[in-house]
Coordinates of C-alpha atoms in Angstrom, one line a residue:
M827 CA -17.0 -12.7 -6.1
I828 CA -13.7 -10.9 -6.0
K829 CA -10.9 -11.0 -8.6
A830 CA -7.8 -9.0 -9.1
S831 CA -9.3 -5.7 -8.2
V832 CA -11.7 -5.4 -5.2
L833 CA -13.8 -2.3 -5.0
F834 CA -14.7 -0.4 -1.8
S835 CA -15.6 3.1 -0.8
M836 CA -14.5 6.4 -2.3
S837 CA -12.5 9.5 -1.5
T838 CA -10.9 12.4 -3.3
V839 CA -7.9 14.0 -1.7
L840 CA -6.0 17.1 -2.4
L841 CA -2.4 17.1 -0.9
A842 CA 0.3 19.6 -1.0
V843 CA 3.7 17.9 -1.6
G844 CA 7.2 18.8 -2.6
L845 CA 8.2 19.4 -6.2
V846 CA 10.0 16.5 -7.8
A847 CA 13.2 17.5 -9.5
C848 CA 12.2 16.3 -12.9
G849 CA 11.4 17.9 -15.9
N850 CA 10.2 20.7 -18.0
D851 CA 6.5 20.4 -17.5
E852 CA 4.9 23.7 -18.4
A853 CA 1.6 23.3 -16.8
T854 CA 1.5 25.0 -13.5
T855 CA -1.3 26.4 -11.4
G856 CA -1.3 28.8 -8.5
S857 CA 2.1 30.5 -7.9
E858 CA 5.1 30.1 -10.3
E859 CA 6.6 27.7 -7.7
S860 CA 3.7 25.4 -7.5
T861 CA 2.9 22.7 -10.1
T862 CA -0.4 20.9 -9.9
F863 CA -0.1 17.2 -10.6
H864 CA -3.1 14.9 -10.8
V865 CA -2.9 11.2 -9.8
A866 CA -6.1 9.1 -10.3
A867 CA -6.0 5.7 -8.7
L868 CA -8.6 3.0 -8.3
E869 CA -9.7 2.6 -4.7
S870 CA -9.4 -1.2 -4.6
G871 CA -9.4 -3.6 -1.6
Y872 CA -6.1 -2.0 -0.5
G873 CA -8.0 1.1 0.5
S874 CA -7.6 4.8 -0.3
E875 CA -5.3 5.3 2.8
M876 CA -2.5 3.5 0.9
W877 CA -2.5 6.1 -1.8
E878 CA -2.6 9.0 0.8
D879 CA 0.4 7.5 2.5
V880 CA 2.5 7.0 -0.6
I881 CA 1.7 10.6 -1.8
E882 CA 2.6 12.0 1.6
A883 CA 5.9 10.1 1.4
Y884 CA 6.5 11.3 -2.1
G885 CA 5.9 14.8 -1.0
A886 CA 8.4 14.5 1.9
A887 CA 11.2 14.4 -0.6
N888 CA 9.8 17.1 -2.8
E889 CA 8.6 20.6 -2.5
D890 CA 6.3 23.1 -4.3
V891 CA 4.1 20.5 -6.0
T892 CA 0.4 20.3 -5.3
V893 CA -0.8 16.7 -5.9
K894 CA -4.4 16.2 -6.6
L895 CA -5.2 12.6 -5.6
T896 CA -8.4 11.1 -6.8
T897 CA -9.2 7.6 -5.4
E898 CA -12.6 6.2 -6.2
S899 CA -14.0 2.8 -6.4
N900 CA -15.9 3.9 -9.5
L901 CA -12.9 5.8 -10.9
E902 CA -14.1 5.5 -14.6
E903 CA -17.4 7.2 -13.8
V904 CA -15.5 10.0 -12.1
I905 CA -12.7 10.8 -14.4
R906 CA -14.3 9.9 -17.8
P907 CA -16.5 13.1 -18.0
S908 CA -13.5 15.3 -17.2
M909 CA -11.5 13.5 -19.8
Q910 CA -14.2 13.9 -22.4
A911 CA -14.0 17.6 -21.6
G912 CA -10.3 17.7 -22.1
D913 CA -9.2 17.6 -18.5
Y914 CA -7.0 14.5 -18.1
P915 CA -5.2 13.1 -15.0
D916 CA -1.5 13.0 -15.3
V917 CA -1.1 9.4 -14.0
V918 CA -3.9 6.7 -13.8
L919 CA -3.8 3.5 -11.9
L920 CA -6.5 1.5 -13.5
A921 CA -6.2 -2.1 -14.8
M922 CA -7.7 -3.6 -17.9
N923 CA -10.5 -6.2 -17.9
R924 CA -12.9 -4.1 -15.9
E925 CA -16.5 -3.7 -17.0
E926 CA -16.2 0.0 -17.9
A927 CA -13.1 -0.8 -20.0
L928 CA -11.8 2.7 -19.9
T929 CA -8.1 1.6 -20.2
E930 CA -9.0 -0.5 -23.3
T931 CA -10.8 2.5 -24.7
L932 CA -7.7 4.6 -24.3
V933 CA -5.7 1.8 -25.9
R934 CA -8.0 1.6 -28.9
E935 CA -8.0 5.4 -29.4
N936 CA -4.1 5.6 -29.1
G937 CA -4.7 7.7 -26.0
L938 CA -1.8 6.3 -23.9
E939 CA 1.7 7.8 -23.7
N940 CA 4.6 5.6 -24.7
I941 CA 6.5 5.0 -21.5
T942 CA 9.1 2.6 -22.8
E943 CA 11.9 5.0 -21.8
V944 CA 10.7 4.9 -18.1
L945 CA 12.0 1.4 -17.9
N946 CA 15.5 2.7 -18.5
R947 CA 15.2 5.5 -16.0
N948 CA 16.6 5.0 -12.5
V949 CA 14.1 4.5 -9.8
Y950 CA 13.4 7.8 -8.1
G951 CA 16.2 8.3 -5.5
E952 CA 18.0 5.0 -6.3
E953 CA 20.7 3.8 -8.5
Q954 CA 18.9 0.9 -10.2
S955 CA 16.8 1.2 -13.3
V956 CA 13.1 0.4 -13.2
E957 CA 13.7 -2.5 -15.7
D958 CA 16.4 -4.0 -13.6
K959 CA 14.2 -3.9 -10.5
L960 CA 11.2 -5.5 -12.1
I961 CA 10.7 -9.3 -12.1
D962 CA 11.4 -10.7 -15.6
G963 CA 8.4 -11.1 -17.9
F964 CA 6.1 -8.4 -16.5
T965 CA 6.8 -5.9 -19.2
E966 CA 6.7 -8.3 -22.1
T967 CA 3.0 -9.0 -22.4
F968 CA 0.0 -7.5 -24.3
A969 CA -1.1 -6.1 -20.9
T970 CA 1.8 -3.7 -20.9
N971 CA 2.6 -3.6 -24.7
P972 CA -0.9 -3.7 -26.2
Y973 CA 0.2 -3.0 -29.8
A974 CA 2.6 -6.0 -29.9
D975 CA 5.3 -3.7 -31.2
G976 CA 7.7 -4.0 -28.3
E977 CA 6.8 -0.6 -26.9
T978 CA 5.4 -0.2 -23.4
Y979 CA 2.4 2.0 -22.7
L980 CA 1.3 0.5 -19.3
A981 CA 3.6 -0.3 -16.3
P982 CA 2.9 -3.3 -14.1
M983 CA 1.9 -2.5 -10.5
F984 CA 0.2 -4.8 -8.0
Y985 CA 0.2 -8.5 -9.0
S986 CA -1.7 -11.4 -7.7
P987 CA -0.6 -15.0 -8.6
T988 CA -3.3 -17.5 -9.3
G989 CA -3.2 -21.3 -9.4
L990 CA -5.0 -24.4 -8.1
F991 CA -6.0 -24.0 -4.4
Y992 CA -6.4 -26.9 -2.1
N993 CA -6.3 -28.1 1.5
V994 CA -2.7 -28.9 2.5
G995 CA -4.0 -30.7 5.5
L996 CA -6.1 -33.1 3.5
L997 CA -3.3 -34.2 1.2
E998 CA -1.0 -34.6 4.1
E999 CA -3.5 -36.7 6.0
K1000 CA -4.1 -39.0 3.1
G1001 CA -0.4 -39.2 2.2
W1002 CA -1.1 -37.9 -1.3
D1003 CA 1.5 -36.0 -3.2
V1004 CA 0.8 -32.6 -5.0
P1005 CA 0.5 -33.6 -8.7
E1006 CA 2.9 -32.0 -11.1
T1007 CA 1.6 -33.4 -14.4
W1008 CA -2.0 -34.0 -15.7
D1009 CA -1.3 -37.8 -15.7
E1010 CA -0.6 -37.5 -11.9
M1011 CA -3.8 -35.4 -11.6
W1012 CA -5.9 -38.2 -13.1
E1013 CA -4.3 -40.8 -10.9
L1014 CA -5.0 -38.7 -7.8
G1015 CA -8.5 -38.1 -9.0
D1016 CA -9.1 -41.9 -9.2
K1017 CA -7.7 -42.3 -5.7
A1018 CA -9.8 -39.5 -4.3
Q1019 CA -13.0 -40.7 -5.9
E1020 CA -12.6 -44.1 -4.2
E1021 CA -13.0 -42.1 -0.9
G1022 CA -15.9 -40.0 -2.1
I1023 CA -13.8 -36.9 -2.8
W1024 CA -13.9 -35.1 -6.2
L1025 CA -10.8 -33.9 -7.9
F1026 CA -12.0 -30.6 -9.1
T1027 CA -14.5 -27.8 -8.8
Y1028 CA -14.6 -24.1 -9.9
A1029 CA -16.3 -20.9 -8.7
T1030 CA -17.6 -19.8 -12.1
A1031 CA -16.5 -20.6 -15.6
S1032 CA -14.8 -17.2 -15.7
Y1033 CA -12.1 -18.6 -13.4
F1034 CA -10.9 -20.6 -16.3
D1035 CA -9.3 -17.5 -17.7
T1036 CA -6.2 -18.1 -15.5
L1037 CA -6.4 -21.9 -15.7
L1038 CA -6.8 -22.0 -19.5
G1039 CA -4.1 -19.4 -19.9
S1040 CA -1.6 -21.4 -17.9
M1041 CA -2.5 -24.5 -19.9
L1042 CA -1.9 -22.7 -23.2
Y1043 CA 1.5 -21.7 -22.0
A1044 CA 2.3 -25.2 -20.9
S1045 CA 1.0 -26.7 -24.1
G1046 CA 2.8 -24.6 -26.6
G1047 CA 5.1 -22.1 -24.7
T1048 CA 5.3 -18.3 -24.9
D1049 CA 5.2 -18.0 -28.7
F1050 CA 2.1 -20.2 -29.0
Y1051 CA 0.4 -18.3 -26.2
N1052 CA 1.1 -15.0 -28.0
S1053 CA -0.2 -16.4 -31.3
V1054 CA -3.4 -17.1 -29.5
M1055 CA -3.6 -13.7 -28.0
M1056 CA -2.9 -12.2 -31.5
Y1057 CA -5.8 -14.2 -33.1
E1058 CA -3.4 -16.0 -35.4
E1059 CA -5.1 -17.7 -38.3
G1060 CA -6.0 -21.3 -37.5
V1061 CA -4.3 -21.2 -34.1
W1062 CA -7.3 -23.0 -32.4
E1063 CA -7.0 -25.9 -34.9
K1064 CA -3.4 -26.6 -33.8
T1065 CA -2.4 -29.6 -31.7
E1066 CA -1.4 -27.5 -28.8
A1067 CA -4.9 -25.9 -28.6
K1068 CA -6.7 -29.1 -29.0
Q1069 CA -4.6 -30.6 -26.2
V1070 CA -5.8 -27.9 -23.8
L1071 CA -9.5 -28.2 -24.8
E1072 CA -9.5 -32.0 -24.5
T1073 CA -7.8 -31.8 -21.1
I1074 CA -10.6 -29.6 -19.9
Q1075 CA -13.2 -32.1 -21.3
Q1076 CA -11.4 -34.9 -19.4
L1077 CA -11.6 -32.7 -16.2
A1078 CA -15.3 -32.8 -16.5
D1079 CA -15.2 -36.5 -15.4
Y1080 CA -13.5 -35.5 -12.2
T1081 CA -15.6 -32.4 -11.4
H1082 CA -18.0 -32.3 -8.4
P1083 CA -21.5 -32.8 -9.7
D1084 CA -22.9 -29.7 -8.0
T1085 CA -20.4 -27.4 -9.6
V1086 CA -22.3 -26.2 -12.7
A1087 CA -25.4 -25.5 -10.8
N1088 CA -23.5 -23.3 -8.3
A1089 CA -21.2 -21.7 -10.9
N1090 CA -23.0 -18.3 -10.9
P1091 CA -22.5 -14.9 -9.1
N1092 CA -25.0 -15.8 -6.4
D1093 CA -23.8 -19.4 -5.5
F1094 CA -20.1 -19.5 -6.4
R1095 CA -19.1 -19.7 -2.8
R1096 CA -20.9 -23.0 -2.5
N1097 CA -18.3 -24.4 -4.9
Q1098 CA -15.4 -22.8 -3.0
Q1099 CA -16.9 -24.3 0.2
L1100 CA -16.4 -27.8 -1.3
I1101 CA -12.6 -27.3 -0.9
L1102 CA -13.1 -26.3 2.8
N1103 CA -15.4 -29.2 3.4
N1104 CA -12.9 -31.7 1.8
E1105 CA -15.5 -32.6 -0.8
A1106 CA -13.3 -31.5 -3.7
L1107 CA -9.4 -31.3 -4.0
F1108 CA -8.6 -28.4 -6.3
M1109 CA -10.1 -25.2 -7.7
P1110 CA -8.7 -22.4 -9.8
N1111 CA -8.6 -19.1 -7.9
G1112 CA -6.5 -16.2 -6.7
T1113 CA -5.0 -15.0 -3.4
W1114 CA -8.2 -13.1 -2.6
V1115 CA -10.1 -16.4 -1.9
E1116 CA -8.5 -16.6 1.6
G1117 CA -10.2 -13.3 2.6
E1118 CA -13.4 -14.1 0.7
M1119 CA -13.8 -17.3 2.7
E1120 CA -12.4 -16.0 5.9
D1121 CA -15.5 -16.6 7.9
A1122 CA -16.6 -19.8 6.2
P1123 CA -16.7 -23.1 8.2
R1124 CA -14.0 -25.6 7.4
E1125 CA -12.5 -28.9 8.4
D1126 CA -10.2 -29.1 11.3
N1127 CA -7.3 -30.1 9.1
F1128 CA -7.8 -27.2 6.7
E1129 CA -4.8 -25.2 5.6
W1130 CA -4.8 -23.1 2.3
G1131 CA -2.3 -24.3 -0.3
M1132 CA -1.8 -23.2 -3.9
M1133 CA 0.0 -25.1 -6.7
P1134 CA 0.8 -24.2 -10.3
V1135 CA -1.2 -25.7 -13.1
P1136 CA 0.2 -29.2 -13.9
S1137 CA 2.4 -29.7 -17.0
F1138 CA 1.5 -32.0 -19.9
G1139 CA 4.7 -34.0 -19.6
E1140 CA 7.1 -35.0 -16.8
G1141 CA 9.8 -32.4 -16.2
E1142 CA 8.1 -29.8 -18.4
D1143 CA 7.4 -26.3 -17.3
R1144 CA 4.4 -25.6 -15.1
Y1145 CA 2.7 -22.1 -15.0
A1146 CA 0.8 -20.0 -12.6
F1147 CA -1.1 -17.1 -14.2
S1148 CA -0.6 -13.7 -12.6
F1149 CA -3.1 -10.8 -12.7
F1150 CA -1.6 -7.4 -12.4
E1151 CA -2.9 -3.8 -12.3
Q1152 CA -1.4 -1.2 -14.5
I1153 CA -0.4 2.5 -14.2
W1154 CA -0.3 4.6 -17.3
V1155 CA 0.0 8.2 -18.5
P1156 CA -2.8 9.6 -20.9
S1157 CA -1.1 11.0 -24.0
A1158 CA -3.3 14.2 -23.4
A1159 CA -1.9 14.7 -19.9
E1160 CA -0.3 18.2 -19.2
N1161 CA 2.5 17.0 -16.9
K1162 CA 3.8 13.9 -18.7
D1163 CA 7.5 14.1 -17.7
T1164 CA 6.5 14.6 -14.1
A1165 CA 4.1 11.7 -14.5
K1166 CA 6.9 9.5 -15.8
E1167 CA 9.2 10.4 -12.9
F1168 CA 6.4 9.7 -10.5
I1169 CA 6.0 6.2 -12.0
T1170 CA 9.7 5.5 -11.3
Y1171 CA 9.0 6.4 -7.6
M1172 CA 6.3 3.7 -7.5
Y1173 CA 9.1 1.1 -7.6
S1174 CA 11.2 2.8 -4.9
E1175 CA 11.9 0.9 -1.6
E1176 CA 10.0 3.5 0.2
A1177 CA 6.8 3.2 -2.0
A1178 CA 7.1 -0.5 -2.2
S1179 CA 7.2 -0.7 1.6
I1180 CA 4.1 1.4 2.0
F1181 CA 2.2 -0.6 -0.6
L1182 CA 3.2 -3.8 1.1
D1183 CA 2.0 -2.5 4.5
H1184 CA -1.4 -2.3 2.8
G1185 CA -1.3 -5.7 1.3
A1186 CA -0.3 -4.7 -2.2
V1187 CA 2.6 -6.6 -3.7
Q1188 CA 4.5 -5.3 -6.7
P1189 CA 6.6 -7.4 -9.2
I1190 CA 9.9 -6.3 -7.7
E1191 CA 12.8 -8.7 -7.4
G1192 CA 13.2 -10.1 -3.9
I1193 CA 9.9 -8.8 -2.6
T1194 CA 8.7 -12.2 -1.6
D1195 CA 11.4 -12.2 1.1
E1196 CA 9.4 -9.5 2.8
L1197 CA 6.1 -11.6 3.0
E1198 CA 5.0 -14.1 5.7
G1199 CA 2.8 -17.1 6.1
A1200 CA 0.4 -18.1 3.3
R1201 CA 1.2 -14.9 1.3
Q1202 CA 4.8 -16.0 1.0
V1203 CA 3.6 -19.4 -0.3
Y1204 CA 1.3 -17.8 -2.9
Y1205 CA 3.7 -15.2 -4.1
G1206 CA 6.7 -17.6 -3.9
V1207 CA 5.1 -20.0 -6.3
Y1208 CA 7.6 -19.0 -9.0
D1209 CA 10.5 -20.0 -6.7
D1210 CA 9.9 -23.6 -7.4
E1211 CA 11.9 -25.3 -10.2
N1212 CA 10.2 -25.3 -13.6
V1213 CA 7.4 -22.9 -12.5
L1214 CA 7.0 -19.8 -14.6
P1215 CA 4.6 -16.8 -14.5
A1216 CA 1.9 -16.8 -17.3
M1217 CA 0.6 -13.3 -18.1
G1218 CA -1.1 -11.4 -20.8
T1219 CA -4.3 -10.7 -22.5
F1220 CA -5.8 -10.6 -26.0
V1221 CA -4.4 -7.9 -28.2
S1222 CA -6.7 -4.9 -28.8
T1223 CA -9.3 -5.0 -31.6
E1224 CA -12.0 -2.9 -33.0
P1225 CA -15.4 -3.9 -31.5
V1226 CA -17.1 -6.7 -33.5
P1227 CA -20.8 -6.7 -32.8
G1228 CA -21.9 -10.0 -31.2
V1229 CA -18.4 -11.4 -31.0
S1230 CA -16.7 -11.9 -27.6
M1231 CA -13.8 -14.2 -27.2
S1232 CA -14.1 -14.3 -23.5
E1233 CA -17.8 -15.3 -23.7
T1234 CA -17.0 -17.9 -26.5
L1235 CA -13.9 -19.3 -24.7
Y1236 CA -15.1 -19.4 -21.1
G1237 CA -18.9 -19.1 -21.4
S1238 CA -19.1 -22.6 -23.1
I1239 CA -17.2 -24.4 -20.2
D1240 CA -20.4 -25.2 -18.2
S1241 CA -21.7 -26.9 -21.4
I1242 CA -18.6 -28.9 -21.7
M1243 CA -18.8 -29.8 -18.0
N1244 CA -22.4 -31.1 -18.3
D1245 CA -21.8 -32.7 -21.6
T1246 CA -24.2 -30.6 -23.6
M1247 CA -21.4 -29.4 -26.0
T1248 CA -18.6 -31.5 -27.6
V1249 CA -15.0 -30.3 -27.8
E1250 CA -15.3 -30.1 -31.5
Q1251 CA -18.3 -27.8 -31.3
W1252 CA -16.4 -25.7 -28.8
Q1253 CA -13.2 -25.6 -30.8
N1254 CA -15.2 -24.5 -34.0
K1255 CA -16.9 -21.7 -32.1
I1256 CA -13.6 -20.4 -30.8
Q1257 CA -12.0 -20.5 -34.1
E1258 CA -14.9 -18.7 -35.7
A1259 CA -14.6 -15.9 -33.2
N1260 CA -10.9 -15.9 -33.6
D1261 CA -11.2 -15.4 -37.3
Q1262 CA -13.8 -12.5 -36.9
L1263 CA -11.6 -10.7 -34.3
K1264 CA -8.4 -11.2 -36.3
Q1265 CA -10.0 -8.9 -39.0
A1266 CA -10.5 -6.3 -36.3
V1267 CA -7.0 -6.2 -34.9
E1268 CA -5.8 -2.6 -35.0

């Protein structure tokens, strides 16, 4: 099972590159002309070569800097001991929501540098500011501003839109329109069931993180979504929240009957295969599913499609949740100004082109024009009228023993689907967890 970050092999590279004309960093090693600058980046599905290429390009325009590049699939295990000993990388590319939760640990310990001013700096070698170059909305979430104070501590890097994936060929063959509202979903579900096709399936319940997030946005808008992410008192008792939970309950009536049995790390592909076999119409997933099912058999008419999550009313906004990885500067880093300048280079045309060559797409205005085929469809989902990006995560809290919002919110969905838990029981569990975590918000 692959989600936003896909892990592969490891490598650690030391490259000599030119010195960026930036700053008053005092930390130097070797000769007076040489500054050692340490970049630590997760080696994800994009591969370590991508980082080697971008560092090489960065060095071509700079002299007298030695860049130590660490790329590891288990990056947390590699850099955590050094950090505990006081030796911090200057820049780290590592997303939230990973099992090791190193980024979240730094957030809780106030260990990240405030990089708000980086947004106002010009992109390295260009005349446009970082903020003007980024797609709107990517620096306005708790995933970049974890303390909900308007200050940015993590910059968005590679993003991956999610939505409801389906077989374009099947809908075209049947003459069925792509539904834009939940009422249209139910109508299509009834039509499909008459032909022995189920409306919905899901890989595992954890895939509801993007579906449910988009539904919260659609139900109550950005302010309501943020109130959920901030554990606002009584938020799960509101009409907007209940509408989302009851819609998921209704979805159970249209879900393929094998789904819950296969919704586990060993068998989740069987649920994804239901889409390729034309046994189910839609499933929540991300752009990685195409590669994940690359060798799987499929119907002759199969063609991947992705649509945003339906709205609750005609003409209302629809949303497609987007994962993105973050780059950040430890507050204990020695070369913080160089680190900030390096981050601006990440959004240069040169760097963006290298990342794109390796399959990594950044939230930069106009970048979808550079994409082709299905990727242009996926990343161009926000080009449609009334389709908006949904992003963000729960605000940071102190650990509360035995309480996990993710486990409560998504871990109960299999029980909703097989009718062993009522919506009222689910809602009460979520609100109880919400109240406990609210007391632990930092």
